[in-house]
Coordinates of C-alpha atoms in Angstrom, one line a residue:
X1 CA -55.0 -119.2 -36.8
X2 CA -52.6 -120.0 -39.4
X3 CA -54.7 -121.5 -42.8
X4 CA -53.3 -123.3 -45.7
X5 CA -54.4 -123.2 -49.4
X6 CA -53.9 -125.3 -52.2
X7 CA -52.2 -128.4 -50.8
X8 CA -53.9 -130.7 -53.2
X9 CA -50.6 -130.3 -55.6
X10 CA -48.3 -130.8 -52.9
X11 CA -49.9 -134.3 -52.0
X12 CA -50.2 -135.0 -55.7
X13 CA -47.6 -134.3 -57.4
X14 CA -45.6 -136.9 -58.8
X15 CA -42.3 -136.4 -56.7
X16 CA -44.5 -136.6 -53.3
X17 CA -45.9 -139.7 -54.5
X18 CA -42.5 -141.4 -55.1
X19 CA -41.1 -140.2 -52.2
X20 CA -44.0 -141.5 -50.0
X21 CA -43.2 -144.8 -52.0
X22 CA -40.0 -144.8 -50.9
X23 CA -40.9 -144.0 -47.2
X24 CA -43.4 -146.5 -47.1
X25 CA -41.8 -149.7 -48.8
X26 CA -38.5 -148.7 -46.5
X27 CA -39.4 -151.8 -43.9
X28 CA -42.5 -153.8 -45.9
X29 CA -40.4 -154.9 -49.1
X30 CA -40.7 -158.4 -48.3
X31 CA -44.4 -158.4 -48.4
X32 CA -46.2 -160.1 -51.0
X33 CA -48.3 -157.1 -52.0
X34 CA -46.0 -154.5 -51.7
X35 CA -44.0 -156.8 -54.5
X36 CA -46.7 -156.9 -56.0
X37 CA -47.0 -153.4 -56.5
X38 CA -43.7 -152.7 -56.9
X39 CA -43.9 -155.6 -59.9
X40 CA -45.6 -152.9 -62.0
X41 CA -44.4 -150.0 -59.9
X42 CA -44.3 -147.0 -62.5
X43 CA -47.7 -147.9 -63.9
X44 CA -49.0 -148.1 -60.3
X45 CA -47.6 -144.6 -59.0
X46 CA -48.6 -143.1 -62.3
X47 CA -52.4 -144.5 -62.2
X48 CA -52.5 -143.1 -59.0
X49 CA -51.2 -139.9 -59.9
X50 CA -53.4 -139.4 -62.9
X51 CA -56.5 -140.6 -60.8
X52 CA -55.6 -138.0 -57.9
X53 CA -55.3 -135.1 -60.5
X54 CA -59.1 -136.3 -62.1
X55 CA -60.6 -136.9 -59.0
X56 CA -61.2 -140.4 -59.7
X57 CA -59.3 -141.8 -57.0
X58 CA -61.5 -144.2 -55.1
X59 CA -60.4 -145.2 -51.8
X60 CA -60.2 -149.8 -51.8
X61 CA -61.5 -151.9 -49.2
X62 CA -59.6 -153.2 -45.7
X63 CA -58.5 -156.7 -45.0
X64 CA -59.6 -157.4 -41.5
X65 CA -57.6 -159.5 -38.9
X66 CA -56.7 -158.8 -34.8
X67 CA -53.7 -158.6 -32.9
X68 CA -53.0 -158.8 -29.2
X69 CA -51.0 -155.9 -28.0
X70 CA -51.6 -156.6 -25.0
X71 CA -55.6 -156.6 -25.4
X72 CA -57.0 -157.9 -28.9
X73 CA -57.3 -155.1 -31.3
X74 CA -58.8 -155.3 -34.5
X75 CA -56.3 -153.8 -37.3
X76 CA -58.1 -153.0 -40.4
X77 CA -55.1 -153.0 -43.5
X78 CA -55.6 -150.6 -46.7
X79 CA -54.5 -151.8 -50.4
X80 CA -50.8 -150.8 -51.1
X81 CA -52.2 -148.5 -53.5
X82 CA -54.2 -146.5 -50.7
X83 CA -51.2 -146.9 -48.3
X84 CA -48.7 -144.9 -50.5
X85 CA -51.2 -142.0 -50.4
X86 CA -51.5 -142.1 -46.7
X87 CA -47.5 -141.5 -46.5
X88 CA -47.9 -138.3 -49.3
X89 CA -50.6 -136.8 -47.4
X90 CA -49.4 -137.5 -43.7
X91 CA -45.9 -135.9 -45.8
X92 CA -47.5 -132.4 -46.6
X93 CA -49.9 -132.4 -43.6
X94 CA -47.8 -133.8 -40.5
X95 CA -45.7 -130.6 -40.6
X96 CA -49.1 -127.9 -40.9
X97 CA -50.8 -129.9 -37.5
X98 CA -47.9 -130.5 -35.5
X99 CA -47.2 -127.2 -35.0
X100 CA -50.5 -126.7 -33.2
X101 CA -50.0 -129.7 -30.7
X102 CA -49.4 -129.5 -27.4
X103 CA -45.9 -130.1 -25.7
X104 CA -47.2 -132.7 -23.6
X105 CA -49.0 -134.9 -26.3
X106 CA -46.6 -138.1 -27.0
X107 CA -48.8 -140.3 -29.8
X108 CA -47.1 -141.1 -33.1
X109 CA -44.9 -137.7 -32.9
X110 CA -41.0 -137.2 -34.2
X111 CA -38.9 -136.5 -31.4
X112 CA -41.4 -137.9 -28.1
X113 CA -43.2 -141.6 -27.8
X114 CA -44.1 -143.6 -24.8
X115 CA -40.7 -143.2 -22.8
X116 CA -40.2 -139.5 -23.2
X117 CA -44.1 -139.9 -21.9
X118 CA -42.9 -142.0 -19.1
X119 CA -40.4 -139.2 -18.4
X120 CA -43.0 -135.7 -18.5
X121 CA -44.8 -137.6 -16.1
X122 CA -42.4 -138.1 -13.5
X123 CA -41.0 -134.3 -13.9
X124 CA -44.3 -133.4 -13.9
X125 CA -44.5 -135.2 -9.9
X126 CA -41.2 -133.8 -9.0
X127 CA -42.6 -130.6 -9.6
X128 CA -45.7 -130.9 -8.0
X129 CA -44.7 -132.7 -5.2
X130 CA -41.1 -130.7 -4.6
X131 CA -38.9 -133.2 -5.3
X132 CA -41.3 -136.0 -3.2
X133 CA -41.8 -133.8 -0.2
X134 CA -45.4 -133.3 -0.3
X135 CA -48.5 -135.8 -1.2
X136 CA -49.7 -135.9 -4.8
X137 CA -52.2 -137.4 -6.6
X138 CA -52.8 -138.6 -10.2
X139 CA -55.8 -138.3 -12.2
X140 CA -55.7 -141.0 -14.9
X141 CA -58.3 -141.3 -17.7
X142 CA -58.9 -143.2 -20.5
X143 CA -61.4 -142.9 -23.8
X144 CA -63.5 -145.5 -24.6
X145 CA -63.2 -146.9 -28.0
X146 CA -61.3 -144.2 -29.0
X147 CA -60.8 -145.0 -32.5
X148 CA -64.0 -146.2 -33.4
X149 CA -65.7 -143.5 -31.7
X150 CA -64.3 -140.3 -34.1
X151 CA -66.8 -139.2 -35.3
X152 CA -66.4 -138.4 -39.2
X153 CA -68.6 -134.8 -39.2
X154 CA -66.0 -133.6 -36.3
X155 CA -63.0 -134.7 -37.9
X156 CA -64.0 -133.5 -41.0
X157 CA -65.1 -129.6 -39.1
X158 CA -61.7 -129.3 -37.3
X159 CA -59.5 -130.2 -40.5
X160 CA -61.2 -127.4 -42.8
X161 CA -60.4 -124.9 -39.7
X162 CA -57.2 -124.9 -41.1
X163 CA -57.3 -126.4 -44.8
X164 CA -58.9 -124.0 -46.7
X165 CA -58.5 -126.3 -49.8
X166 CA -61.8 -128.0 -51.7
X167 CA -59.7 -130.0 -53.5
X168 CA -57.8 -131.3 -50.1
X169 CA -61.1 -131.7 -48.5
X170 CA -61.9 -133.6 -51.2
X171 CA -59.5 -135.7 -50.9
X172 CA -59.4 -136.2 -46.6
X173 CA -63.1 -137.1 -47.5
X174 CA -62.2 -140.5 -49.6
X175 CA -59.7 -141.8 -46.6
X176 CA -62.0 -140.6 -43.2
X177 CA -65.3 -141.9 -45.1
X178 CA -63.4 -145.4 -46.4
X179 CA -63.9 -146.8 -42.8
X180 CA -67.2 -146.9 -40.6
X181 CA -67.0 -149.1 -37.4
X182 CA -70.1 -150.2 -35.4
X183 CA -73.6 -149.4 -36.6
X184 CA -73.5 -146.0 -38.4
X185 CA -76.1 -144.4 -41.1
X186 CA -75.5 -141.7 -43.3
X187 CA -75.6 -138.9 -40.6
X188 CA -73.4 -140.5 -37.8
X189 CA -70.8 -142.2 -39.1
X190 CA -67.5 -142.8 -36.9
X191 CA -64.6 -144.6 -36.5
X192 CA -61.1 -144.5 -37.6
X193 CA -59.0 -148.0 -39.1
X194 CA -56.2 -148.3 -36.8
X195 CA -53.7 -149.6 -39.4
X196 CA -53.9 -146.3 -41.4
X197 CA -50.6 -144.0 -41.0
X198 CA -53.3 -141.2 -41.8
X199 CA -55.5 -142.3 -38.3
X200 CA -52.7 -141.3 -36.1
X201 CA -52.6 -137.9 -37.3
X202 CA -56.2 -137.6 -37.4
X203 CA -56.1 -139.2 -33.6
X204 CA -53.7 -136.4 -32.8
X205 CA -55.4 -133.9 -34.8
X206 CA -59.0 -134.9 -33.2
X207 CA -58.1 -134.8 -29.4
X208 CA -55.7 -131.6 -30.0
X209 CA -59.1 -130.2 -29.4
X210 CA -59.2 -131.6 -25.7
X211 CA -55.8 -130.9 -25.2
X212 CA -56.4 -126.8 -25.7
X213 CA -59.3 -127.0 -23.4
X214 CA -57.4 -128.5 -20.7
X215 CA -54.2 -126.3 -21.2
X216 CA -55.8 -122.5 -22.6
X217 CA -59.3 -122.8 -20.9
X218 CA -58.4 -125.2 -18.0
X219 CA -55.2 -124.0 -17.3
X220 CA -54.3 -127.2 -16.4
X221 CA -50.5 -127.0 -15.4
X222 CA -49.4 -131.1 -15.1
X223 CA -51.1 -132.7 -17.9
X224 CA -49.6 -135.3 -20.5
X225 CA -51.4 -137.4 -22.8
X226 CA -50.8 -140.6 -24.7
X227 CA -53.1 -141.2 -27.6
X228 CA -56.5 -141.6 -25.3
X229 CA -54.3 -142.7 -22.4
X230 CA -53.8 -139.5 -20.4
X231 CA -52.6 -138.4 -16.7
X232 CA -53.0 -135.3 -14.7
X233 CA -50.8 -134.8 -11.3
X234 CA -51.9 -132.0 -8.2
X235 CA -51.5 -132.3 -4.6
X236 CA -54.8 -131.1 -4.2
X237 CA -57.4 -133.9 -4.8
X238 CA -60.4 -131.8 -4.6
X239 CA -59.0 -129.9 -7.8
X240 CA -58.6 -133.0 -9.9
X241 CA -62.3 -134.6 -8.6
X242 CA -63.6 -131.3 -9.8
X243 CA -61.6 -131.4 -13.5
X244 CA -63.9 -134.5 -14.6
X245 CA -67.0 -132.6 -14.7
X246 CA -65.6 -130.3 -17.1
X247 CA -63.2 -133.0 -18.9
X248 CA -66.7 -135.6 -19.6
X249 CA -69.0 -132.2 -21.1
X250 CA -66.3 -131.2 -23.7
X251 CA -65.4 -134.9 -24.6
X252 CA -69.1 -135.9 -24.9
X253 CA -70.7 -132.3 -26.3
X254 CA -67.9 -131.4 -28.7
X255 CA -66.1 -134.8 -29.6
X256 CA -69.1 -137.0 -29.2
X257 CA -66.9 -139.6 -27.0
X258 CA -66.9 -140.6 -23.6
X259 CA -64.4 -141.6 -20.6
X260 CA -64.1 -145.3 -19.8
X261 CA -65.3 -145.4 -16.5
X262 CA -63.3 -148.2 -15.3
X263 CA -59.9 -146.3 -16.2
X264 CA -60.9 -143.0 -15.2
X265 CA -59.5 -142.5 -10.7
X266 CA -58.1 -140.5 -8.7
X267 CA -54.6 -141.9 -7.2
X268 CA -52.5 -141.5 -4.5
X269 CA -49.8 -141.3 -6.8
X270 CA -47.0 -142.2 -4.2
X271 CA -48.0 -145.4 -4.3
X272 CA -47.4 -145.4 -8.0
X273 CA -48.3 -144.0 -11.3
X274 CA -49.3 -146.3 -13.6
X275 CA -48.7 -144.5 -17.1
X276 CA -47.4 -145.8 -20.5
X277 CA -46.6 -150.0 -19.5
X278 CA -44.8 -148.5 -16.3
X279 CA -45.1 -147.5 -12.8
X280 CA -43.6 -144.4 -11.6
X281 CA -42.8 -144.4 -7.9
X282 CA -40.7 -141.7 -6.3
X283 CA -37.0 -142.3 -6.7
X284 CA -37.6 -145.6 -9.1
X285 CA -39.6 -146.9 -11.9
X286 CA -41.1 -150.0 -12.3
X287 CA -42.3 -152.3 -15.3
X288 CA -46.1 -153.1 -14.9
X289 CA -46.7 -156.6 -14.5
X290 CA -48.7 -156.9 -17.7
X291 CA -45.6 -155.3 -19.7
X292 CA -43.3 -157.5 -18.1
X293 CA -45.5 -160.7 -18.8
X294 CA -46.2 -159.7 -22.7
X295 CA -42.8 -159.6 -22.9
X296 CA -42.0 -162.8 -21.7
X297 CA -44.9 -164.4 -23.9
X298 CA -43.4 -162.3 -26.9
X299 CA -40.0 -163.0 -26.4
X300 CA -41.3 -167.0 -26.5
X301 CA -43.0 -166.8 -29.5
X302 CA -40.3 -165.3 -31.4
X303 CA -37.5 -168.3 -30.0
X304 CA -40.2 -171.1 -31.2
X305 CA -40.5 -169.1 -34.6
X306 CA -36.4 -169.7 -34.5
X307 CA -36.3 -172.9 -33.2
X308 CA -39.0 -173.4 -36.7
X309 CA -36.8 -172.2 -38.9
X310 CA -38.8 -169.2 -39.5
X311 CA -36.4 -166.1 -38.4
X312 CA -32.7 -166.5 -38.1
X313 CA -30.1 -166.2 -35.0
X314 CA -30.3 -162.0 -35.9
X315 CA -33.7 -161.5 -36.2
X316 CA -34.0 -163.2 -32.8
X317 CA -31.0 -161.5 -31.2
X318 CA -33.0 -158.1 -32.4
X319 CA -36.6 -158.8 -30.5
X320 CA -34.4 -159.6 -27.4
X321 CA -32.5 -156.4 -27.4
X322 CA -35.3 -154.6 -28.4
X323 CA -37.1 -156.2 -24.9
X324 CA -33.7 -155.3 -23.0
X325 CA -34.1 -151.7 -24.2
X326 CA -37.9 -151.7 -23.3
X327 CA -36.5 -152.7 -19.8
X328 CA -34.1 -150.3 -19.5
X329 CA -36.1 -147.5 -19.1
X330 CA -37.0 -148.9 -15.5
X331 CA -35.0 -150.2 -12.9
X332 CA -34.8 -153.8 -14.2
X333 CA -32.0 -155.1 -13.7
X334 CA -32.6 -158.8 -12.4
X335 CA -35.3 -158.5 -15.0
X336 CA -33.1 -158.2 -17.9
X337 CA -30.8 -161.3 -16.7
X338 CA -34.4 -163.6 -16.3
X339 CA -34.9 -162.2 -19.4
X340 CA -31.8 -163.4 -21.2
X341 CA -31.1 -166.5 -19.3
X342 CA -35.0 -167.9 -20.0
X343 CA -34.4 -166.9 -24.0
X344 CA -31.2 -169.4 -23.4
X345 CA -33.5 -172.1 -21.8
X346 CA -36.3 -171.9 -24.3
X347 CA -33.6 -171.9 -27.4
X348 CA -32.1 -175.2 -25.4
X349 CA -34.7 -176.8 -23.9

């Protein structure tokens, strides 16, 4: 295993910090801190800098507030401040961990996402099942809570594996110990913001640790995960009743976190795979039916936000096409043309 010393300049050094600057303000300039910030920009990047290199840097509070995407999901929101040192260390570290990740892991990853998610899966069925000519199966699994359920101790344990760096520990100590969800004390404390850039790579970094077992231990040939979302496909069903045993003693004993047992069956995955917002039948894909209807409500949210005043004709004509593209990863087609002919209606109506 690969280890990595004195990475605490490369986060900290001045150019990583304007450069994360950069990164970060590329889509948020409109927001009223990030003007803020950039209001007194050189004195803020500099403080920072200086604070970094003392080890005074103090990681702020969260603002609080929930989204529905589709279920409600409570975002937790860093200062600017902390933000822009999120995007310098998720700059020097990305690169080190991704390396180690499996092929088949899609979460917050250059180069893969939902849709090339949507895609492993089904090679993974034409594989298994010879191109449709024999019965298969799908395991699908979920984590509960994922995100709140890290447990700081663990994350902290599997980062210094590689990061053989006081100062750098030092440092992924302020941002994992800023956030606590749930009850905690001093010796269990867990739970990662979703809002921080820095959580997805910890997410990935965290349950790379399940994704070894089940590929180097397991041996586990047709596996692909999603964040906690993940799917394994056999045609033997006894084999994948007999992975769960395994899968709940390593995610309980060694990541203290649990399967949701109301997302966690065995499928007869010829009647459809439901993986990533779609449906994977043999020959065709399919939009779920929660997908499809978040769309719609989406799509009608952003047309009364227009018809407001609030966005213009563009910024309108982007959500739709952005929904058409969602679509057009499945076969969709009448789909698409209720799409656009109710965004006419509701624009006319």
């Amino acid at each position: 295993m690969k280890i990595y010393k004195e990475l605490f300049n490369q986060i900290t050094s001045l150019e990583n910090i304007v450069t994360a600057w950069e990164e970060f303000r590329s889509d948020k300039g409109k927001k009223a801190d990030v003007q803020a910030f950039e209001f007194l920009l050189e004195q803020n990047l500099f403080s920072l800098h200086r604070d970094l290199l003392a080890k005074r840097y103090t990681h702020g509070p969260y603002k609080g507030f929930y989204i529905r995407d589709p279920k409600v999901r409570h975002i937790h929101k860093a200062m600017v401040r902390d933000r822009v040192l999120h995007h310098a260390v998720f700059r020097v570290l990305n690169p080190i961990f991704e390396q180690t990740f499996i092929a088949n892991s899609f979460s917050c990853r250059v180069g893969k996402g939902t849709h090339k998610g949507v895609l492993a899966a089904e090679s993974m069925i034409r594989k298994e099942s010879r191109n449709y000519t024999r019965p298969y199966f799908a395991l699908k699994c979920d984590v509960r809570k994922f995100f709140d359920s890290i447990d700081h101790e663990i994350l902290l344990a599997i980062l210094k594996k590689r990061i053989v760096d006081p100062d750098t520990m030092w440092l992924m100590e302020q941002i994992v110990r800023s956030f606590s969800a749930g009850q905690t004390t001093l010796f269990d404390c867990h739970g990662l913001p979703i809002g921080n850039l820095t959580s997805q790579l910890f997410a990935n970094v965290y349950m790379n640790e399940f994704d070894q077992f089940v590929k180097h231990d397991l041996k586990v040939k047709h596996y692909a995960r999603y964040t906690d979302d993940f799917v394994i496909i056999s045609t033997d069903e006894k084999y994948l009743e007999g992975l769960l045993g395994p899968f709940r003693k390593v995610i309980g004993d060694k990541l203290k976190l649990s399967l949701q047992p109301k997302k966690c069956a065995i499928l007869d995955a010829g009647q459809g795979v439901d993986f990533l917002g779609y449906v994977i039948l043999p020959h065709y894909r399919l939009l779920r039916s929660k997908t499809k209807h978040r769309i719609f409500r989406k799509l009608k949210y952003r047309v009364v936000q227009f018809r407001r005043g609030e966005i213009d004709e563009h910024s309108l004509s982007q959500s739709l096409q952005s929904y058409l593209g969602a679509l057009s990863h499945a076969h969709t087609y009448q789909l698409s043309q209720d799409l656009r002919n109710q965004c006419w209606y509701w624009i006319h109506e």
